[in-house]
mmCIF file of C-alpha atoms in Angstrom:
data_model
loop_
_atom_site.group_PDB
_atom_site.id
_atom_site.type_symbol
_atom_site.label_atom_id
_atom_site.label_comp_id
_atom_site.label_asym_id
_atom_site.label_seq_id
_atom_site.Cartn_x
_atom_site.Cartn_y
_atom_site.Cartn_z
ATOM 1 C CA UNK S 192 58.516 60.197 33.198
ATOM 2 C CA UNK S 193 56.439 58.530 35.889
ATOM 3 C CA UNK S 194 54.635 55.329 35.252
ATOM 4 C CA UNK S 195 51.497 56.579 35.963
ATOM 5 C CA UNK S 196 51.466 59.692 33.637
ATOM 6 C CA UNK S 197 48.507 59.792 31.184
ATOM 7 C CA UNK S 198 49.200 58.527 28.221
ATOM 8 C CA UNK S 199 49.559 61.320 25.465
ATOM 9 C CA UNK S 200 46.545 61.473 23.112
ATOM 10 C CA UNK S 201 48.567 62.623 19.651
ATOM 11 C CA UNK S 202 50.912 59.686 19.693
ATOM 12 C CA UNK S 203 51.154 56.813 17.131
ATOM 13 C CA UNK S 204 49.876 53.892 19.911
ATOM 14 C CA UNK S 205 46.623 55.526 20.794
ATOM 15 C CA UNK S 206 45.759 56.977 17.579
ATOM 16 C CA UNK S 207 46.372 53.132 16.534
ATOM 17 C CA UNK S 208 43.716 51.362 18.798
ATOM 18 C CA UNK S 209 40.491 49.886 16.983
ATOM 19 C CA UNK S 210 37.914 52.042 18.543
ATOM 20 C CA UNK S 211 34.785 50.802 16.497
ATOM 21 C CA UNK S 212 31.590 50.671 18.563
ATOM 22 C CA UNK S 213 30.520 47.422 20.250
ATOM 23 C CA UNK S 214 34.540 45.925 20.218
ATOM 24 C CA UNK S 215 35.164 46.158 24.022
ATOM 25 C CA UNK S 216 31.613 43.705 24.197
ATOM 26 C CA UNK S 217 32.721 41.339 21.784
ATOM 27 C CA UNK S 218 36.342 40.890 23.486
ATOM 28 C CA UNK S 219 34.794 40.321 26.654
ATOM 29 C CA UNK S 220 32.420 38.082 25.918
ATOM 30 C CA UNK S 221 34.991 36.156 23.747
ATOM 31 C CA UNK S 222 37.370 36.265 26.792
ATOM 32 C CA UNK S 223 34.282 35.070 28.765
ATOM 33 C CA UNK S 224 34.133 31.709 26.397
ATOM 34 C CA UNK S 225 37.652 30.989 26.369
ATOM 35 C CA UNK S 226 37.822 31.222 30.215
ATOM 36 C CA UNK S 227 35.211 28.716 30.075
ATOM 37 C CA UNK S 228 36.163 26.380 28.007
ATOM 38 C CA UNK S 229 39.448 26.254 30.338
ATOM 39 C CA UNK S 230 37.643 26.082 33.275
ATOM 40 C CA UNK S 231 35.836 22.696 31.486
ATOM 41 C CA UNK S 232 39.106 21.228 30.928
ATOM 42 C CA UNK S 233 40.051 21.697 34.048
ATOM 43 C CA UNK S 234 37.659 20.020 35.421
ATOM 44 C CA UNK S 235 37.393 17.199 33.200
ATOM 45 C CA UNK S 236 40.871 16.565 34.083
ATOM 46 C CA UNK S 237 40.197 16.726 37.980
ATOM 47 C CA UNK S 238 37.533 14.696 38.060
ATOM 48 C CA UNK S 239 37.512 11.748 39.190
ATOM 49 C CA UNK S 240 36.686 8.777 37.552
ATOM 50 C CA UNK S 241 34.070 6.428 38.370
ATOM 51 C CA UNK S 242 34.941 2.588 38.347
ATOM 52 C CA UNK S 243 33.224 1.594 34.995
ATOM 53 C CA UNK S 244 34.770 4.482 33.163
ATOM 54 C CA UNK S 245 38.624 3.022 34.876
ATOM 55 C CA UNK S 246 37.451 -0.908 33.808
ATOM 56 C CA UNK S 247 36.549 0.298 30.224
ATOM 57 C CA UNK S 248 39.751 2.461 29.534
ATOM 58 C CA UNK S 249 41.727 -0.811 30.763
ATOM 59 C CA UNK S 250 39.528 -3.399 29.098
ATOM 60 C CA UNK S 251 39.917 -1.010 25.690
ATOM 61 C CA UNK S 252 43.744 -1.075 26.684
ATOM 62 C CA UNK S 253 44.339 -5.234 26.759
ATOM 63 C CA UNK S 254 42.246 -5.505 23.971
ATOM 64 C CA UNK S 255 43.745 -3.283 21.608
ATOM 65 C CA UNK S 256 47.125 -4.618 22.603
ATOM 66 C CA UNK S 257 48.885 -7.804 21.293
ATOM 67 C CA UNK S 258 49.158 -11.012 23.206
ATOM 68 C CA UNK S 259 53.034 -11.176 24.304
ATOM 69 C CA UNK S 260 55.051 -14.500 25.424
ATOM 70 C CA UNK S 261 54.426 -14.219 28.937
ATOM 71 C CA UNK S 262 50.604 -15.101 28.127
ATOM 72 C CA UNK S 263 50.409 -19.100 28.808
ATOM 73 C CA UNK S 264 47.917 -19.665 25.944
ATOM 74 C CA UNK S 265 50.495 -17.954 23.494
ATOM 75 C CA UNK S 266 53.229 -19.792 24.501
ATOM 76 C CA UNK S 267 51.372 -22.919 23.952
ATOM 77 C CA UNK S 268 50.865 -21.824 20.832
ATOM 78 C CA UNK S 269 54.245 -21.157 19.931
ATOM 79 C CA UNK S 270 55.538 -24.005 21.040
ATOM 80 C CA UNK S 271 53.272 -25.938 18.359
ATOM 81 C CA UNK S 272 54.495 -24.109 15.717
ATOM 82 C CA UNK S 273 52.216 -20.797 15.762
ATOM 83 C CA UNK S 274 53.848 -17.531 14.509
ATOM 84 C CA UNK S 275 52.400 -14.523 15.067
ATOM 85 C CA UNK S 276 49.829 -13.102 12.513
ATOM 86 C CA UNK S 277 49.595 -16.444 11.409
ATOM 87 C CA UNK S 278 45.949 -18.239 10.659
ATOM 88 C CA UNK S 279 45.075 -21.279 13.361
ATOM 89 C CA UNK S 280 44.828 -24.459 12.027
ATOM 90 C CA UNK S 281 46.717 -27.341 10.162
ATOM 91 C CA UNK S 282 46.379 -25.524 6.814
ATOM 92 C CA UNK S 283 46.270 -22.055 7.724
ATOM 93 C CA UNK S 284 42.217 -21.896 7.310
ATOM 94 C CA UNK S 285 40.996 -20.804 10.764
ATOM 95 C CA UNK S 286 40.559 -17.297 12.201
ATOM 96 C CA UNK S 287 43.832 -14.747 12.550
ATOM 97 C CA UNK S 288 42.416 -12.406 15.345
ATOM 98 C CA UNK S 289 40.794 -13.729 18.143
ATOM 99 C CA UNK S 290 37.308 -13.543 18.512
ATOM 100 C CA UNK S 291 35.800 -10.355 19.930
ATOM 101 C CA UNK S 292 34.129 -9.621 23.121
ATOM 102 C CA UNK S 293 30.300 -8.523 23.359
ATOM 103 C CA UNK S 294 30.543 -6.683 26.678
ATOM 104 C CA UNK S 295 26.791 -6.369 28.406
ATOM 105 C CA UNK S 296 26.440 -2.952 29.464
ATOM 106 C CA UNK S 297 22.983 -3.048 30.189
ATOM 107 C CA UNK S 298 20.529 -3.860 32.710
ATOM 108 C CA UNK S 299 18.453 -5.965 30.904
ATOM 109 C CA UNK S 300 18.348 -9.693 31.452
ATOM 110 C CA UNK S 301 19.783 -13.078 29.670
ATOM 111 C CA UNK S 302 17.605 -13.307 26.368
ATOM 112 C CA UNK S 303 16.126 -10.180 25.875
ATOM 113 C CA UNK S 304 17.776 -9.317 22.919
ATOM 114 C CA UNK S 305 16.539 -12.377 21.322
ATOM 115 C CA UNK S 306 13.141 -10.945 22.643
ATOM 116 C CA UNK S 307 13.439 -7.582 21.068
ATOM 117 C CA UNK S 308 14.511 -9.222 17.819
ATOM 118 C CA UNK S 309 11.205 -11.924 17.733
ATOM 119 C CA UNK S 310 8.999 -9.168 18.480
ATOM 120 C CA UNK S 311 9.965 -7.139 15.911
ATOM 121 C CA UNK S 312 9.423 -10.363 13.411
ATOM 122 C CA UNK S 313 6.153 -10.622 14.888
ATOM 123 C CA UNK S 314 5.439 -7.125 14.202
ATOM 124 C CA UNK S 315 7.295 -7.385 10.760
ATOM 125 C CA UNK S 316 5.008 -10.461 9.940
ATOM 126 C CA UNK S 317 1.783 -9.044 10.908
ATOM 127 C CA UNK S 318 2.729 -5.679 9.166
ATOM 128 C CA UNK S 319 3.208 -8.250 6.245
ATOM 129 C CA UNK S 320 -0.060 -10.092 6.790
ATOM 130 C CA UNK S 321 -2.387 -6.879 6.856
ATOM 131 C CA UNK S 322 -0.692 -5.955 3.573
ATOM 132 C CA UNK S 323 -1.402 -9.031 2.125
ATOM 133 C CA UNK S 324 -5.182 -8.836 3.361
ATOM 134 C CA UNK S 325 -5.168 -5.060 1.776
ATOM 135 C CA UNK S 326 -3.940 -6.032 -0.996
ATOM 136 C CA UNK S 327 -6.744 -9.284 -1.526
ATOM 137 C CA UNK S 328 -9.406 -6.868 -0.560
ATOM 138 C CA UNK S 329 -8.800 -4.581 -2.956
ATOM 139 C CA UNK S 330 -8.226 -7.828 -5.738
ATOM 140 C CA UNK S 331 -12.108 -8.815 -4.491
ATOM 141 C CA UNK S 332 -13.172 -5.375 -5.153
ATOM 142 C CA UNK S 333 -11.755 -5.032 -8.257
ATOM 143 C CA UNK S 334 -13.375 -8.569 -9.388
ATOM 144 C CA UNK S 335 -16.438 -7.997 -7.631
ATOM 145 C CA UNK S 336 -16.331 -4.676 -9.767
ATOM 146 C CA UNK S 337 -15.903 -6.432 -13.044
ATOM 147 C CA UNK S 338 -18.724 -8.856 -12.329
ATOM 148 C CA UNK S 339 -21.209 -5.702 -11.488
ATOM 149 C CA UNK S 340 -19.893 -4.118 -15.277
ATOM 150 C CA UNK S 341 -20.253 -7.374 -16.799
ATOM 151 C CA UNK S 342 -24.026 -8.371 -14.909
ATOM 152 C CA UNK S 343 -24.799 -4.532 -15.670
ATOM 153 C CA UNK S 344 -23.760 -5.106 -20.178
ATOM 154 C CA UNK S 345 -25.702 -8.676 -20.005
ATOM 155 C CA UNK S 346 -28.549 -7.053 -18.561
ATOM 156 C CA UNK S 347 -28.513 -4.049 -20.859
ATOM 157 C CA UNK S 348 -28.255 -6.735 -24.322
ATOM 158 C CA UNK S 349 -31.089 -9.001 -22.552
ATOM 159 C CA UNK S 350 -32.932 -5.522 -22.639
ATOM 160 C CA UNK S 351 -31.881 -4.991 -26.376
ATOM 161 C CA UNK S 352 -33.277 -8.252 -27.159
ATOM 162 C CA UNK S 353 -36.501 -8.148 -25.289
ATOM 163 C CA UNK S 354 -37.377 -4.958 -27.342
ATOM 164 C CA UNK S 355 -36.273 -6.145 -29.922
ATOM 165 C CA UNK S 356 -38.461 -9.367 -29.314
ATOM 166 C CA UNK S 357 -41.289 -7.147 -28.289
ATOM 167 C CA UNK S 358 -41.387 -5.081 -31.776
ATOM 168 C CA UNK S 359 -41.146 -8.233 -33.538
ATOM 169 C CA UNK S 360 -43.942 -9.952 -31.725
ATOM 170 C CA UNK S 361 -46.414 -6.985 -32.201
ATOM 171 C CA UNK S 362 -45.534 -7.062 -35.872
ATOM 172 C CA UNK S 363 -45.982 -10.886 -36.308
ATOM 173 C CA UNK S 364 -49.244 -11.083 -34.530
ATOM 174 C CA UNK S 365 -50.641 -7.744 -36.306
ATOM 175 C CA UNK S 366 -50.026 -9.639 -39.671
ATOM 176 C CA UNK S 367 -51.882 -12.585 -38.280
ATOM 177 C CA UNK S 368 -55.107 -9.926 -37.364
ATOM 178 C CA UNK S 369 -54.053 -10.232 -33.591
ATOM 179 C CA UNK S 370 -55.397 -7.123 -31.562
ATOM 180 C CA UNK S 371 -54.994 -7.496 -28.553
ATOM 181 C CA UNK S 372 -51.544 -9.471 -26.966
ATOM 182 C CA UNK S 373 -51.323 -12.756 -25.009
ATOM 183 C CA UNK S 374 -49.647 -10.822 -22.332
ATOM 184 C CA UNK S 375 -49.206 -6.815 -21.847
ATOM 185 C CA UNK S 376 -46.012 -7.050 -21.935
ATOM 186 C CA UNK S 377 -45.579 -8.956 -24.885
ATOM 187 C CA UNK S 378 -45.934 -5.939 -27.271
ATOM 188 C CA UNK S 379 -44.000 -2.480 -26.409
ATOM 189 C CA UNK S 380 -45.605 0.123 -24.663
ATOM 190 C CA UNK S 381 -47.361 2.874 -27.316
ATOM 191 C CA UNK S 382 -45.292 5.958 -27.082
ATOM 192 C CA UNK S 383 -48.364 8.636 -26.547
ATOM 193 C CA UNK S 384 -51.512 7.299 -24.683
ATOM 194 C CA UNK S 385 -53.572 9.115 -22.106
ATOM 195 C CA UNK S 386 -51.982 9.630 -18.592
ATOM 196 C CA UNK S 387 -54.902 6.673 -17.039
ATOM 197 C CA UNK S 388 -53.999 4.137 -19.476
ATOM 198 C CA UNK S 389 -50.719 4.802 -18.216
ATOM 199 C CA UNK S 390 -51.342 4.200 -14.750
ATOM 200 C CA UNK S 391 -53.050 1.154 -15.529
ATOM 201 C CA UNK S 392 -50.431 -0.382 -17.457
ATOM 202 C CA UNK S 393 -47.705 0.986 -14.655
ATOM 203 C CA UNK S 394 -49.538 -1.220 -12.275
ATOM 204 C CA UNK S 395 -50.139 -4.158 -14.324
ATOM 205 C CA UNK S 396 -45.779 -4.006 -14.999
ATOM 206 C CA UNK S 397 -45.580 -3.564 -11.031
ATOM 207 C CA UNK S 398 -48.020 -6.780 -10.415
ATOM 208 C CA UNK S 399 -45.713 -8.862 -12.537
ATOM 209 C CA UNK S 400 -42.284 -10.411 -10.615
ATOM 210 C CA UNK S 401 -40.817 -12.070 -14.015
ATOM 211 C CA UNK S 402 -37.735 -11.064 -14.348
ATOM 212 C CA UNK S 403 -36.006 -9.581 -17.851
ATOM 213 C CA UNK S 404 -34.467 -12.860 -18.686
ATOM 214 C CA UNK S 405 -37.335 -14.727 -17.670
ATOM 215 C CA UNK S 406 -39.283 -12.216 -19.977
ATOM 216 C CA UNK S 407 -37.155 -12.939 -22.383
ATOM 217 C CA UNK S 408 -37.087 -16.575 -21.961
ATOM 218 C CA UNK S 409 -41.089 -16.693 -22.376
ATOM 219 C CA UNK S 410 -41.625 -13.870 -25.696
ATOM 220 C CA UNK S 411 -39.120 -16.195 -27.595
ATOM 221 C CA UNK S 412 -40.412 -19.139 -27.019
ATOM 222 C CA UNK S 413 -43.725 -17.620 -28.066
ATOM 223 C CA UNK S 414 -42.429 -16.095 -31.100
ATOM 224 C CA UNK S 415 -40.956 -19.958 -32.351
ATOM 225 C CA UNK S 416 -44.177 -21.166 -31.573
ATOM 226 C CA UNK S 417 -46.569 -19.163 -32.760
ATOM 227 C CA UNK S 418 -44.560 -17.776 -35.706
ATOM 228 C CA UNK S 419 -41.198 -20.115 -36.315
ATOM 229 C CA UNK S 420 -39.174 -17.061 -35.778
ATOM 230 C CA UNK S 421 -36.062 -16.489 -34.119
ATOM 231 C CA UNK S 422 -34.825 -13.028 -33.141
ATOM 232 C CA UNK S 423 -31.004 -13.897 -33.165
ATOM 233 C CA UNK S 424 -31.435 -15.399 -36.897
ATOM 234 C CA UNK S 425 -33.598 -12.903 -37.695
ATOM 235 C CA UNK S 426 -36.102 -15.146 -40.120
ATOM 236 C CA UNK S 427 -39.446 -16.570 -40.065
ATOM 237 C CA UNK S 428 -39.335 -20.051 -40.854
ATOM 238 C CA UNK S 429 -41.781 -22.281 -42.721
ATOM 239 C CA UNK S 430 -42.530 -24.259 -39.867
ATOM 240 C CA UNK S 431 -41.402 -26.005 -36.664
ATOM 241 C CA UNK S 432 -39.540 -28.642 -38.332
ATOM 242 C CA UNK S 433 -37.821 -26.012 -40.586
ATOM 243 C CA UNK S 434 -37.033 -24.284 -37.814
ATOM 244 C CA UNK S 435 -35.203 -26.933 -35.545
ATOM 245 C CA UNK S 436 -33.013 -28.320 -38.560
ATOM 246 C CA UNK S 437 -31.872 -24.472 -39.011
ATOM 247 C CA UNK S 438 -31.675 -22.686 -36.221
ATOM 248 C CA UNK S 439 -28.782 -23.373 -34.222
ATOM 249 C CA UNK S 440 -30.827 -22.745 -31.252
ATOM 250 C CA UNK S 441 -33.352 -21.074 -28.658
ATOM 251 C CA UNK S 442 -31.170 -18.899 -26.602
ATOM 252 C CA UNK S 443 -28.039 -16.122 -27.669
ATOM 253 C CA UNK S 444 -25.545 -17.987 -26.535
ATOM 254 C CA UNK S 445 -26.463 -21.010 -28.852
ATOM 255 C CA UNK S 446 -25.845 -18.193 -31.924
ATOM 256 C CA UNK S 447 -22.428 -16.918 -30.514
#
């Protein structure tokens, strides 16, 4: 038969052949990829190299290999006494491999490592700093917070009391056929009066600048005066001189 007859469809070989669609594609473009990778290597391997890539590889190469005999420094060395592997000094304490080499690959200039490195502890430290200045202002809030709460409860009991004085003062000078108060405020406000009285006693409380304490400070003073009573023991007393010897005092605190 000649080589070039057709090859005969009903034979074993061609029935054989993988003829699933999209095969021929994936062969070539494998074929493709492996021709390229080749090519790569080829190249790589013709390249040339460029004088810092030839002084590394021989650098790398004395490095990794031992010192021999011929060296002068190692001879030295063995002729005081120095085996290899051995540890330098008298009793074997120093250093077995020599000390490495920091090759300086870059362009920067003598120091600038030591540059780098202070400037990031002098961003480090003021990273630091800010923290600590977060974390005080937050401390002063929090303090400043628990003041406000506490200011806010004494005020609320120095209310307390000055109602409670109030009440008590409007009782005590009813019984002594008192009408009218030494001072508005001295007696609580009635509860249902007509919307003008109101007014009028709104702007006599908006005239007056004492304060709550100072309010305070005055109705009690008035009430062991004019009555020998004290709110915090909660007792009218005979007279003044019963009331000094017995009450502990003139202010809250002094019953605590």
């Amino acid at each position: 038969m000649e080589e070039d007859e057709e090859e005969d469809y009903m034979s074993d070989s061609f029935i054989k052949q993988d003829v699933r669609p999209g095969l021929p594609m994936v062969r070539r473009v494998k074929q493709a990829f492996q021709k390229e990778e080749k090519q790569k290597e080829a190249n790589e391997k013709s390249r040339q190299k460029s004088i810092k890539e030839e002084e590394k590889e021989r650098r790398d190469l004395v490095l990794k290999s031992a010192l021999g005999s011929e060296n002068k420094g190692f001879a030295l060395l063995q002729k005081m006494g120095y085996k290899s592997g051995q540890a330098l000094g008298k009793s074997g304490e120093g250093i077995v491999e020599p000390i490495p080499l920091n090759i300086k690959t870059g362009r920067s200039g003598l120091g600038h490592e030591e540059l780098k490195k202070r400037k990031a502890e002098e961003k480090l430290e003021n990273y630091r700093q800010k923290l600590h200045m977060k974390i005080q202002a937050n401390e002063q809030a929090a303090d400043q917070f628990r003041i406000r709460f506490k200011n806010k409860q004494e005020e609320r009991k120095m209310e307390g009391d000055l109602r409670k004085s109030q009440r008590a003062c409007q009782q005590l000078d009813t019984q002594k056929a008192i009408d009218v108060p030494k001072e508005t405020w001295y007696w609580l406000e009635p509860e249902e009066e007509d919307k003008k009285d109101e007014e009028d006693k709104e702007d006599e409380y908006t005239s007056s600048d004492l304060s709550v304490s100072e309010k305070l400070h005055i109705l009690t003073a008035y009430l062991r005066e004019e009555h020998f009573y004290c709110i915090w023991c909660g007792t009218t007393y005979e007279d003044s001189e019963d009331l000094s010897s017995n009450c502990p005092g003139d202010s809250a605190a002094d019953h605590n």
